[in-house]
Short mmCIF file of C-alpha atoms in Angstrom, two decimals:
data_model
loop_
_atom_site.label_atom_id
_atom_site.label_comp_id
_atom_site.label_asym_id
_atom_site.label_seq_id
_atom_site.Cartn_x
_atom_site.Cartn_y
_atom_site.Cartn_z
CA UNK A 11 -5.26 34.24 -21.85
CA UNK A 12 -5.99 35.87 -18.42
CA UNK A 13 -9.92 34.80 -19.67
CA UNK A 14 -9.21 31.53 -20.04
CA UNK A 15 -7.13 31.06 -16.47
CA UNK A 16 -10.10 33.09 -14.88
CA UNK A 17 -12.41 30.47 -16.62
CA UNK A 18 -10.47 27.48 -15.43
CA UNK A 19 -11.58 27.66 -11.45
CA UNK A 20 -11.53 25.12 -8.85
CA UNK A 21 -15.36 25.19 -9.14
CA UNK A 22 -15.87 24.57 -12.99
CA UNK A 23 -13.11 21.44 -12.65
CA UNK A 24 -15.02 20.22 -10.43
CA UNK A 25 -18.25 20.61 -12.33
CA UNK A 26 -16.68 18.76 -15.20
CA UNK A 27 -15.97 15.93 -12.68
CA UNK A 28 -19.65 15.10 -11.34
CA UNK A 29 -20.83 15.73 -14.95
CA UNK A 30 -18.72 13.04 -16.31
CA UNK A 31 -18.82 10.98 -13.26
CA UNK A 32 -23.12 11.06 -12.48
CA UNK A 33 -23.03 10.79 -16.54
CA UNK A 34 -25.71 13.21 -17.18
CA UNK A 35 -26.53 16.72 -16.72
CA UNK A 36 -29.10 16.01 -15.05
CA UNK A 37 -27.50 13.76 -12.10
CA UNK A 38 -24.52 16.21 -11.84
CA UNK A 39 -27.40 18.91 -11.22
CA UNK A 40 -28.79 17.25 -8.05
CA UNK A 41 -25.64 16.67 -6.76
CA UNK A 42 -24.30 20.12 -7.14
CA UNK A 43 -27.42 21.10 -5.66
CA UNK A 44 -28.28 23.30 -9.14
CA UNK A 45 -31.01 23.71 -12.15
CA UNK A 46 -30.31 21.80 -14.90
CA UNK A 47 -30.58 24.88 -17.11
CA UNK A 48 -28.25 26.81 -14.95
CA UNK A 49 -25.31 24.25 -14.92
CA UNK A 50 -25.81 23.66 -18.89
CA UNK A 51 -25.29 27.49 -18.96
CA UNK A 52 -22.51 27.33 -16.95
CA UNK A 53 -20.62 25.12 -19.27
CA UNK A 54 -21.18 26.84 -22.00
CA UNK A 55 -19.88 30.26 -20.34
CA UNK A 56 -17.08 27.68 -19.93
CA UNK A 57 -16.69 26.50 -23.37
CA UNK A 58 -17.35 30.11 -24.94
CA UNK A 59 -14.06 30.93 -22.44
CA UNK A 60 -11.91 28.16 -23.55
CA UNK A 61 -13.18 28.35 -27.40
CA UNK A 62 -13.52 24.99 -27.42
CA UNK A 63 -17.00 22.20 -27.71
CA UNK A 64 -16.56 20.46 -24.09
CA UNK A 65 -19.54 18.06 -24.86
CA UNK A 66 -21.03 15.99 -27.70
CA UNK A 67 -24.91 17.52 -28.43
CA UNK A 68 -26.05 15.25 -30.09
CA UNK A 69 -25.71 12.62 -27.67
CA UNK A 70 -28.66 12.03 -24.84
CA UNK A 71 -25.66 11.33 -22.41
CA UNK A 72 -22.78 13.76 -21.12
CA UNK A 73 -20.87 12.46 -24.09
CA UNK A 74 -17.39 14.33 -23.53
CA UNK A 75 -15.24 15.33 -26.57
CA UNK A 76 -11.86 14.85 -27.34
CA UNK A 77 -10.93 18.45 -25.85
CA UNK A 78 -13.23 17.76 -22.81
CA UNK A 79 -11.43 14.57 -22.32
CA UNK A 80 -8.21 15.94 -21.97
CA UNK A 81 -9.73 19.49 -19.78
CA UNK A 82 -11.35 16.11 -17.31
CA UNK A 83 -8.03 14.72 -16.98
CA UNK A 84 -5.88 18.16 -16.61
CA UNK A 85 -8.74 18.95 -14.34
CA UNK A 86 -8.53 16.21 -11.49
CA UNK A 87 -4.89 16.30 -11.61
CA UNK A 88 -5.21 20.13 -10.36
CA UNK A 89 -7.75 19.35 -7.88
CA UNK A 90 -5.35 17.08 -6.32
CA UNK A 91 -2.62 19.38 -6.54
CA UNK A 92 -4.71 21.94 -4.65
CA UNK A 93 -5.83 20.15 -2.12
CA UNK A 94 -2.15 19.09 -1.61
CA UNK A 95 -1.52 22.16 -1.49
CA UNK A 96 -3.91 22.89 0.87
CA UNK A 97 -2.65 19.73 3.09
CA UNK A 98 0.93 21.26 3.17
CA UNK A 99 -0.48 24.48 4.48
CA UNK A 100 -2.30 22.69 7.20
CA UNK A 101 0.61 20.42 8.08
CA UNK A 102 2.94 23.71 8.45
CA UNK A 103 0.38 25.24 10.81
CA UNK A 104 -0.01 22.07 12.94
CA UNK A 105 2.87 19.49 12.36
CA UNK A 106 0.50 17.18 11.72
CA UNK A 107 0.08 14.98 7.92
CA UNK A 108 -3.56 15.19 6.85
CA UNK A 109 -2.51 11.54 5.78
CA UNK A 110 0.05 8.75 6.72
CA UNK A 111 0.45 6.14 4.25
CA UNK A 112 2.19 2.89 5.52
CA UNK A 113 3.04 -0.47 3.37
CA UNK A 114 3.27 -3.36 5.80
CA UNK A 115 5.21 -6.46 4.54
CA UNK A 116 2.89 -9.30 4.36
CA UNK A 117 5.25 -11.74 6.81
CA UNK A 118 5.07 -8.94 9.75
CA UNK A 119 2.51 -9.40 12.21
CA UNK A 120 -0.44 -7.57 12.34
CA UNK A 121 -1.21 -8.05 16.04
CA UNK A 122 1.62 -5.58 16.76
CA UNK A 123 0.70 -3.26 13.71
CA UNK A 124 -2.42 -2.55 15.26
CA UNK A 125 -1.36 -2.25 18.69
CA UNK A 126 0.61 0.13 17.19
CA UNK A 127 -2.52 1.92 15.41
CA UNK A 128 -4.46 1.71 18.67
CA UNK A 129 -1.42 3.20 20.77
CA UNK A 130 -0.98 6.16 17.55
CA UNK A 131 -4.75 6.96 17.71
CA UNK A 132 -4.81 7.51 21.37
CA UNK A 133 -1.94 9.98 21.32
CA UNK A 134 -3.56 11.58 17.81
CA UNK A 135 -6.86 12.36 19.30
CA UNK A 136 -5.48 13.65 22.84
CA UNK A 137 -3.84 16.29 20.60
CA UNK A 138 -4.69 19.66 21.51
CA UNK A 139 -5.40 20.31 18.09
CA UNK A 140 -8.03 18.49 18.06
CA UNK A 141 -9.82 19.10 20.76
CA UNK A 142 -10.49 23.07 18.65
CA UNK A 143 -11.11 21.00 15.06
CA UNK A 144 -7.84 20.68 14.07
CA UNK A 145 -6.08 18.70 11.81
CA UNK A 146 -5.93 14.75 12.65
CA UNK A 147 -3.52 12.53 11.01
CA UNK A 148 -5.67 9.34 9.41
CA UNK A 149 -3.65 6.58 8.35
CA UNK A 150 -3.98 4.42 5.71
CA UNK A 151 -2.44 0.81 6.00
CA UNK A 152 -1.56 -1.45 2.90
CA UNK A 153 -0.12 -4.83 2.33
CA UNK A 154 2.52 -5.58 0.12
CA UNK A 155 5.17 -8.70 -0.86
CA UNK A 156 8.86 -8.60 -1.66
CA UNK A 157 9.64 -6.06 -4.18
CA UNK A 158 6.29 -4.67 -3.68
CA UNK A 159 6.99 -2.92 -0.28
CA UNK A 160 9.57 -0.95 -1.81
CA UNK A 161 7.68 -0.26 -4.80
CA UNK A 162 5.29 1.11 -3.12
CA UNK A 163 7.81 3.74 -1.57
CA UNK A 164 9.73 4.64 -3.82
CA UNK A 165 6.72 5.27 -5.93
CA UNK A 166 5.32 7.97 -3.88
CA UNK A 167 2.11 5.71 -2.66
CA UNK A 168 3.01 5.31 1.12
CA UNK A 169 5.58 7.69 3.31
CA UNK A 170 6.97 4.45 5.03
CA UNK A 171 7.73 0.79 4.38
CA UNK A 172 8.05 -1.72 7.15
CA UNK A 173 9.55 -5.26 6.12
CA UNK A 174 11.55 -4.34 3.38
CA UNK A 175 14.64 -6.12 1.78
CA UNK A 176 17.65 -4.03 1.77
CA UNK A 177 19.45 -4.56 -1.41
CA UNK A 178 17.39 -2.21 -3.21
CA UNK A 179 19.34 0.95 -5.42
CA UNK A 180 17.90 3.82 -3.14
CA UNK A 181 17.26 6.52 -5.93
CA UNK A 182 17.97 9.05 -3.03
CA UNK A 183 15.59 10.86 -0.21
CA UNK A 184 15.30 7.84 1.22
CA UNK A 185 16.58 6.90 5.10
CA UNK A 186 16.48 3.07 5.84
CA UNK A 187 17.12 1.45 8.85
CA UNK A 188 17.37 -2.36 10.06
CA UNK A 189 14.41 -3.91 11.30
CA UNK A 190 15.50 -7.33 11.93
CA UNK A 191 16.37 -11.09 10.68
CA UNK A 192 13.68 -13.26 10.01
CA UNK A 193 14.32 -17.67 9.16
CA UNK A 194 12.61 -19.20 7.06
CA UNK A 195 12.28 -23.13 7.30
CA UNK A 196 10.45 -25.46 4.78
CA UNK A 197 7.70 -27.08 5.64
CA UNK A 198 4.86 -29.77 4.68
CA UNK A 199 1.64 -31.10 6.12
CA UNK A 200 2.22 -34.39 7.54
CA UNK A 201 0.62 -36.78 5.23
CA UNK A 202 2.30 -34.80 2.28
CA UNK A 203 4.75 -37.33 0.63
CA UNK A 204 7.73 -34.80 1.40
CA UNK A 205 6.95 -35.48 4.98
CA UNK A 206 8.45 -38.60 4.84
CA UNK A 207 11.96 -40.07 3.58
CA UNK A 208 15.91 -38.75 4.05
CA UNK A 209 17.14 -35.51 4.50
CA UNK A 210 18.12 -33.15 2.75
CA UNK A 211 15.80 -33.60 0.35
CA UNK A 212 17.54 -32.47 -3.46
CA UNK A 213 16.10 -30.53 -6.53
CA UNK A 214 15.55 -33.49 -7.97
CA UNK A 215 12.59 -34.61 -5.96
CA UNK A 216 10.84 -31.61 -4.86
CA UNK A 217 10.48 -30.50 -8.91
CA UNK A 218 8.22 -33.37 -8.60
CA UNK A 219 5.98 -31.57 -5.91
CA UNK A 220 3.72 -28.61 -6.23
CA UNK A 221 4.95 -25.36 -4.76
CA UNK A 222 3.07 -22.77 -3.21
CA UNK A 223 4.48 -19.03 -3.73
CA UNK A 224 3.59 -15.58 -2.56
CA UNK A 225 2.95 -13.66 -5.53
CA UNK A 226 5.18 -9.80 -5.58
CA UNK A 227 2.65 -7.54 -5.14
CA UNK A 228 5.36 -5.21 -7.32
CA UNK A 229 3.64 -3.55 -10.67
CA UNK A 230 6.44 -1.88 -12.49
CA UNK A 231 9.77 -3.06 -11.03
CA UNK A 232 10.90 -6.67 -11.63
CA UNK A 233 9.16 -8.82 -9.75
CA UNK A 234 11.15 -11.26 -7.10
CA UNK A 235 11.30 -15.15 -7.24
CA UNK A 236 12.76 -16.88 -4.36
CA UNK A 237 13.36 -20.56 -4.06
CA UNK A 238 11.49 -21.91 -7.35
CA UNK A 239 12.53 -24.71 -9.42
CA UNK A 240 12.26 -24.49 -13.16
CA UNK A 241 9.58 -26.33 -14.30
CA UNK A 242 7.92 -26.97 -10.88
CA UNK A 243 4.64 -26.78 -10.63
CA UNK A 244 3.09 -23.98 -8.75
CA UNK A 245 0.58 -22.77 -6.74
CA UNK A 246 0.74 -18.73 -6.41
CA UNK A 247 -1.27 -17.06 -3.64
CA UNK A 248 -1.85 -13.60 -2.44
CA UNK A 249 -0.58 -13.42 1.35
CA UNK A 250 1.54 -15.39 3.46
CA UNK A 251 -0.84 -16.67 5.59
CA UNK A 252 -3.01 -18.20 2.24
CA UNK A 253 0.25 -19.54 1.54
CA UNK A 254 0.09 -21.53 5.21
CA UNK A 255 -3.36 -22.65 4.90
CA UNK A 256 -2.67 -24.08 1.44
CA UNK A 257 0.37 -25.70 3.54
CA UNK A 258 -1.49 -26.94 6.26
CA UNK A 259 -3.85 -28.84 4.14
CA UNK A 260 -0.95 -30.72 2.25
CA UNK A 261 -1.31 -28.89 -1.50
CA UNK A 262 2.23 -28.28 -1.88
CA UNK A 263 5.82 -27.61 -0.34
CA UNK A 264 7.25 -24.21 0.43
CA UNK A 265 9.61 -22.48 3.09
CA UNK A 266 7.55 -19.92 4.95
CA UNK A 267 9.04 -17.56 7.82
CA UNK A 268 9.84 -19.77 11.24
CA UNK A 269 7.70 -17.60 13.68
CA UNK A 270 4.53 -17.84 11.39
CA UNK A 271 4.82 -21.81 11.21
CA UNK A 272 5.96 -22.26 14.66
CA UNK A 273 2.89 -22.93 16.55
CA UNK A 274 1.65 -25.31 14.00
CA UNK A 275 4.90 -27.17 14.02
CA UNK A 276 4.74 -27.53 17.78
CA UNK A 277 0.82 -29.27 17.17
CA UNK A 278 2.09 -31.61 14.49
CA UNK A 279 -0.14 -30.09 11.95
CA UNK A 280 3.30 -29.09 9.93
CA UNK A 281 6.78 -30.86 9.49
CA UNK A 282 9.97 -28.74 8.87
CA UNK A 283 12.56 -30.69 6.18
CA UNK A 284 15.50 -29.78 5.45
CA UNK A 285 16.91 -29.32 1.70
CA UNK A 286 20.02 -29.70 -0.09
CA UNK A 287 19.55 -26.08 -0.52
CA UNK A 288 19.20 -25.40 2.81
CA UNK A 289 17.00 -22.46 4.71
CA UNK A 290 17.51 -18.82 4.28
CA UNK A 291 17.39 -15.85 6.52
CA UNK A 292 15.53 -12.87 5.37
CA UNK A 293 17.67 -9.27 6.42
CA UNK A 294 14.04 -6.82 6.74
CA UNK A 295 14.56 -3.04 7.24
CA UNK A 296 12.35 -0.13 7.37
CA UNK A 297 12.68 3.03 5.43
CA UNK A 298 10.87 6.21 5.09
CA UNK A 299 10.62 9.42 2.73
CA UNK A 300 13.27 11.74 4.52
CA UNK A 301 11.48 15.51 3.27
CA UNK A 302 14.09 18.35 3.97
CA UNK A 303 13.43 21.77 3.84
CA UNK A 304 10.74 23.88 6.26
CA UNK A 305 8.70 20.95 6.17
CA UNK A 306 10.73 18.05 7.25
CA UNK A 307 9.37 15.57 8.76
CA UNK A 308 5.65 15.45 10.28
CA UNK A 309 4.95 14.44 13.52
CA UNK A 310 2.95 11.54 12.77
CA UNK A 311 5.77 9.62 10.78
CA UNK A 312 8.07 11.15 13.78
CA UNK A 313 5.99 9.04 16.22
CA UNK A 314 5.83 5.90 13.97
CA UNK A 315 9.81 6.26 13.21
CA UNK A 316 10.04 6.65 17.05
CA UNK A 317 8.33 3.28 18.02
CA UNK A 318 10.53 1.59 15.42
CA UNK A 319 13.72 2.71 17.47
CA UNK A 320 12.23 0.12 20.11
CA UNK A 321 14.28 -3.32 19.74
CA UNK A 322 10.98 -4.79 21.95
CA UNK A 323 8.46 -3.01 18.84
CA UNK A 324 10.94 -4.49 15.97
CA UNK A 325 11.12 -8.35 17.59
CA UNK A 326 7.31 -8.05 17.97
CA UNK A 327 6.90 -7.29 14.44
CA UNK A 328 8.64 -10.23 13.66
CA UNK A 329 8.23 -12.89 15.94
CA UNK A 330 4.37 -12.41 17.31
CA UNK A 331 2.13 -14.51 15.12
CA UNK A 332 0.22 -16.19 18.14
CA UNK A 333 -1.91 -13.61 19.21
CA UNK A 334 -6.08 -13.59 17.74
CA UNK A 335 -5.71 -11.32 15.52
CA UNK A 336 -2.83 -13.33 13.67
#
């Protein structure tokens, strides 16, 4: 046994990785910078170890077995585990994440998302840790719709959601926090046939009209519908802002949030109806991964949860969809 763990280092998991990734012995020798003869020896000092046939000889390629398969898919699961491991260690020395994740709801505006990036990497790379090497925080920003945001929370794939719905069962270790109310008003393009007629308009006419709908970006939790009529005809796009171009050239009726259509409703290029059915007003919060322990929480996500406390930084995230990079 104590063979075998000796056998199963960092470096010969990560051997098996370029072999099956470059697909030859011969590619995973130039990029590890080897012989061919000495890295075929070295798997076989690895297979004598493990008692086990790693690779298929009688293929040309780096044909993996069944066993090999399965050592591959053990093997990059540890490699990410230790360099977890090793991002913990750094964050306890510094404070500082190796990585923030961040889902953005897709009706937020991204003028003041980067403003906030731009203001976050100024005050990251005056750190004095980084002026001697040390760790930097690099963030990683993501888009997601409805049910999606939270998803992607709860799920481990970002440490903080921004634009999330709040009647979501929190499965625990997770702080939320109100962000802010945003309308939402339904709208057509003018020479749309909804643009013209009485108010409110009823189910009954617009299951006549095409629809345009954000698709949930969710992949395992139930997706979320709002505002379609059975058997209406739809148009399903991936971002909000698709969703107002398909608006704003008349191929279909939806309700979109009242800051994004604003402008456009001030030029006449959209017209807000009303419907039996009336608007709605979308409740957003923000929520994070609360870590206790020695840990707690790092000092990047401490700086984004501090900007969030702003009631200016929350009504920009809502309201500003004017600015050029909206």
């Amino acid at each position: 046994m104590a063979e075998r763990r000796q056998a199963l280092t960092p470096e010969a998991l990560q051997m098996m990785d370029t072999i099956a990734r470059t697909g030859s012995f011969a590619a995973a020798a130039r990029e590890l910078g080897k012989v061919p003869s000495a890295l075929t020896y070295s798997v076989r000092q690895l297979e004598d170890s493990l008692d086990v046939l790693l690779f298929d000889r009688s293929s040309r390629q780096a044909q993996l077995t069944a066993a090999g398969t399965e050592l591959l898919h053990e093997g990059r699961r540890l490699l990410q585990e230790i360099d977890a491991v090793a991002n913990r260690v750094r964050r306890v020395a510094s404070g500082w994440e190796t990585t923030l994740a961040i889902s953005v709801e897709d009706i937020l505006s991204m003028t003041t998302v980067f403003e906030l990036v731009q203001a976050f990497c100024e005050v990251r790379d005056g750190c004095p840790e980084n002026t001697r090497g040390g760790p930097a925080t690099r963030l990683r920003l993501r888009h997601d719709v409805l049910a999606g945001t939270w998803e992607a929370l709860v799920s481990g794939q970002v440490d903080l959601a921004i634009g999330i719905a709040g009647d979501h069962a929190n499965p625990g270790g997770i702080e939320i926090r109100p962000l802010g109310e945003v309308e939402f008003v339904f709208v057509v393009a003018p020479h749309h046939p909804l643009a013209r007629g009485e108010e409110p308009l009823s189910d009954a006419e617009l299951v006549h009209q095409r629809a345009v709908a954000v698709a949930d970006t969710a992949q395992r939790m139930a997706p979320v519908t709002v505002n379609l009529l059975p058997g209406q005809d739809v148009l399903t796009v991936s971002t909000m802002r698709t969703k107002l171009d398909a608006l704003l050239r008349g191929l279909g009726c939806g309700f979109v949030p009242e800051p994004m259509a604003r402008a456009h409703l001030e030029a006449g290029h959209l017209v807000a109806r009303q419907t039996q059915r009336g608007g709605h007003t979308a409740r957003l919060h923000y929520a994070w991964r609360a870590e206790r322990g020695a840990l707690g929480l790092g000092r990047a996500l401490q700086w984004w949860l501090g900007q969030l406390e702003s009631p200016t930084t929350r009504r920009a995230l809502l309201e500003r969809h004017a600015g050029p990079l909206d």
